[in-house]
Amino acid sequence: MKNLNDITKNNAFKVPENYFDTFAAELEARISEENLKKQFGNRNFFSVPENYFKNFTVQMNPKKGKIIQLIKPWLSAAAGIIIIFALWQFLLTDIINTNKQAQNHDSLQTNNSTVIANNTLSIDDIDIKYLDPEINAYIDEADANTIYEYTDDSEQETVTNTDDETIYEYYIDYADDNDITELLADL
Amino acid sequence: MNSAVRVNTIDKHLTNKELSEAFNLIVEEYKERLYWHIRKIVLIHEDADDVLQNTFIKVWRYLEKFKQDSKIYTWLFRIATNEAITFINNKKKKSEDSFENYEETLSNSLESDEYFEGDKAQLILQKAILTLPEKQRIVFNMKYFNETKYEEMSEILDTSVGALKASYHHAVKKIENFVKQY
């Protein structure tokens, strides 16, 4: 193609059949529509119940929605019951523990008073229920020296010779004034 | 009723403020000429139909305010041209939003348009016209296809005759350069 003259000027476009014959009627309809819009605007005169669109999805899924709707009140009630039960459990445990501690304290006081009154302390004076089962087993099997070893970590010493001289040396090394006074009174 | 009689009757109705009668005759007399003017700008029939209806709705709305100082023909074509430009600009904006080129999309859709029956050369010509700036495209279409007089075009487009002549000259040069490639 060299220039514009090579191209025909004929109208290359066409319109649908009867387009111009029906145009006036279509335009009239469009004008009526425009007049209505002008008169009433595009305002929506209708309203929907509150939260309608929010709940719409749930309503559209009846299976899921139904189950949720059914258990919804029970879920709240169950949550309330669980909270009350947990609180009650916590308070009850606390009360029981306090009582137990008080009882244990009384028991210890009684035992200690007995020991102090009799001035005797033997393995039988220790209430077995206050001891760890392992310690308990250990006590059953161990001799006096081993127990001494077990109960006094800071100043471990195995007593092998229990004659008076040894006891005397021990007192000199470890005993306080009261112990020495008591020992002298015994002598 | 022939065209000349119809135009005189329109003027009489407008003078007598018989707007409804005037409007019906205006639609009857100018629908085809306005359609082809619009169609050359927007190219697709559906778009041309939309723009033509919008044009007549504007005419209906403002007919009461029309002063008979200018010809009804000039006033109608000015409204139609402005409506077509507004339509194109809206389409361009939508195309830009979706990262498309409006002219390119239009050029492609023309090839598959059932209401376009031009040959290969005419399709190339339409593609060449699409490369022109908006105003040049309108000037070229009005002068080349409709052979509208520059004086009439000047009234419709509110541009001087000299500027229109220059615009048309540039448009022809650009189109010839484009079609030489094929």
XYZ file of N, CA and C in Angstrom, chain A residues 1-17 19-24 26-27 30-31 34-35 38, chain B residues 23 27 31-32 35-36 39 43 45 49 52-54 56-57 60-61 114-118 122 124-125 144 147 176 180 182:
180
model
N 0.836 -1.198 0.000
C 0.000 0.000 0.000
C 0.880 1.261 0.000
N 0.590 2.184 -0.923
C 1.450 3.363 -1.015
C 0.846 4.566 -0.292
N -0.443 4.806 -0.535
C -1.091 5.945 0.142
C -2.581 5.704 0.381
N -3.227 6.735 0.952
C -4.638 6.618 1.336
C -5.578 6.337 0.160
N -5.172 6.804 -1.032
C -6.046 6.624 -2.196
C -6.226 5.150 -2.577
N -5.294 4.299 -2.091
C -5.406 2.862 -2.375
C -6.507 2.194 -1.560
N -7.004 2.929 -0.538
C -8.020 2.345 0.357
C -9.392 2.917 0.012
N -10.358 2.018 -0.147
C -11.716 2.475 -0.471
C -12.343 3.225 0.703
N -13.141 4.223 0.375
C -13.771 5.046 1.404
C -15.104 4.466 1.883
N -15.486 3.336 1.292
C -16.777 2.738 1.665
C -16.842 2.484 3.164
N -18.067 2.577 3.677
C -18.255 2.346 5.101
C -18.022 0.866 5.419
N -17.004 0.616 6.223
C -16.673 -0.775 6.565
C -17.492 -1.271 7.756
N -18.214 -0.361 8.377
C -18.987 -0.743 9.567
C -20.439 -1.012 9.208
N -21.054 -1.874 9.973
C -22.500 -2.092 9.787
C -23.179 -2.126 11.153
N -24.490 -2.128 11.129
C -25.249 -2.151 12.396
C -26.153 -3.384 12.410
N -26.593 -3.818 13.597
C -27.519 -4.961 13.634
C -28.794 -4.640 12.845
N -29.421 -5.682 12.383
C -30.634 -5.507 11.575
C -31.707 -4.732 12.352
N -31.714 -1.902 13.536
C -31.223 -1.104 14.673
C -31.851 0.290 14.685
N -31.826 0.959 13.542
C -32.346 2.334 13.514
C -33.869 2.379 13.622
N -34.536 1.295 13.181
C -36.005 1.262 13.273
C -36.463 1.163 14.729
N -35.687 0.414 15.514
C -36.106 0.196 16.914
C -35.462 1.192 17.878
N -34.553 2.005 17.341
C -33.793 2.895 18.231
C -34.701 3.852 19.018
N -35.681 4.449 18.341
C -36.560 5.430 18.998
C -37.287 4.813 20.191
N -36.334 2.168 21.950
C -35.361 1.873 23.013
C -34.970 3.141 23.761
N -34.834 4.205 22.998
C -34.471 5.484 23.618
C -35.587 5.966 24.544
N -35.386 4.174 27.731
C -34.242 4.659 28.515
C -34.560 6.011 29.155
N -35.276 6.852 28.408
C -35.637 8.173 28.951
C -36.625 8.020 30.117
N -34.652 7.100 33.034
C -33.924 8.279 33.539
C -34.857 9.196 34.319
N -36.108 9.347 33.802
C -37.086 10.195 34.497
C -37.410 9.637 35.881
N -34.582 10.290 38.139
C -34.567 11.707 38.509
C -35.598 11.966 39.602
N -38.336 16.994 20.081
C -37.382 15.933 20.412
C -37.593 14.698 19.533
N -34.739 13.095 17.033
C -34.262 11.698 17.058
C -34.407 11.097 15.664
N -30.622 10.598 14.226
C -30.088 9.390 14.875
C -29.007 8.707 14.035
N -29.231 8.587 12.712
C -28.253 7.864 11.882
C -26.962 8.647 11.715
N -25.145 8.596 14.891
C -24.612 7.250 15.152
C -23.290 7.051 14.423
N -23.263 7.370 13.118
C -22.041 7.127 12.342
C -20.896 8.024 12.779
N -19.818 6.282 15.926
C -19.241 4.957 15.639
C -17.814 5.080 15.116
N -15.745 3.037 17.417
C -15.574 1.848 16.554
C -16.504 0.661 16.817
N -19.947 -1.286 17.831
C -21.374 -0.937 17.765
C -22.007 -0.723 19.137
N -23.836 2.602 20.416
C -25.237 2.618 20.855
C -25.358 3.294 22.220
N -24.751 7.034 21.792
C -25.874 7.675 21.105
C -27.049 7.888 22.064
N -27.335 6.890 22.876
C -28.426 7.029 23.854
C -28.102 8.114 24.880
N -26.844 8.092 25.352
C -26.431 9.145 26.307
C -26.568 10.535 25.688
N -28.679 11.503 23.305
C -30.085 11.933 23.219
C -30.690 12.223 24.593
N -30.212 11.526 25.611
C -30.704 11.825 26.968
C -30.279 13.240 27.367
N -32.470 15.626 25.491
C -33.788 15.677 26.131
C -33.758 16.562 27.375
N -32.691 16.404 28.153
C -32.558 17.126 29.411
C -32.348 18.635 29.197
N -18.247 -8.617 14.701
C -19.181 -9.092 13.656
C -19.806 -7.938 12.873
N -19.710 -6.737 13.424
C -20.283 -5.583 12.715
C -19.222 -4.767 11.984
N -18.069 -5.385 11.763
C -17.052 -4.753 10.922
C -16.819 -5.667 9.730
N -17.101 -5.154 8.535
C -16.970 -6.018 7.368
C -15.980 -5.458 6.336
N -15.024 -4.667 6.855
C -14.029 -4.091 5.947
C -13.003 -5.120 5.513
N -8.891 -1.787 4.794
C -9.728 -0.940 5.660
C -9.418 -1.188 7.151
N -6.437 -2.034 8.217
C -5.162 -1.333 8.445
C -5.417 0.166 8.631
N -6.324 0.709 7.821
C -6.653 2.137 7.944
C -7.210 2.452 9.334
N -12.439 13.100 6.306
C -12.150 12.056 5.323
C -13.408 11.253 4.963
N -16.792 14.107 4.931
C -16.522 15.308 4.130
C -17.210 16.542 4.716
N -0.563 7.854 6.306
C 0.161 7.361 5.115
C 1.455 6.660 5.513
N 2.058 2.595 4.740
C 3.193 2.232 3.870
C 3.911 0.981 4.385
N 2.644 -1.690 5.241
C 1.943 -2.930 4.856
C 1.919 -3.138 3.339
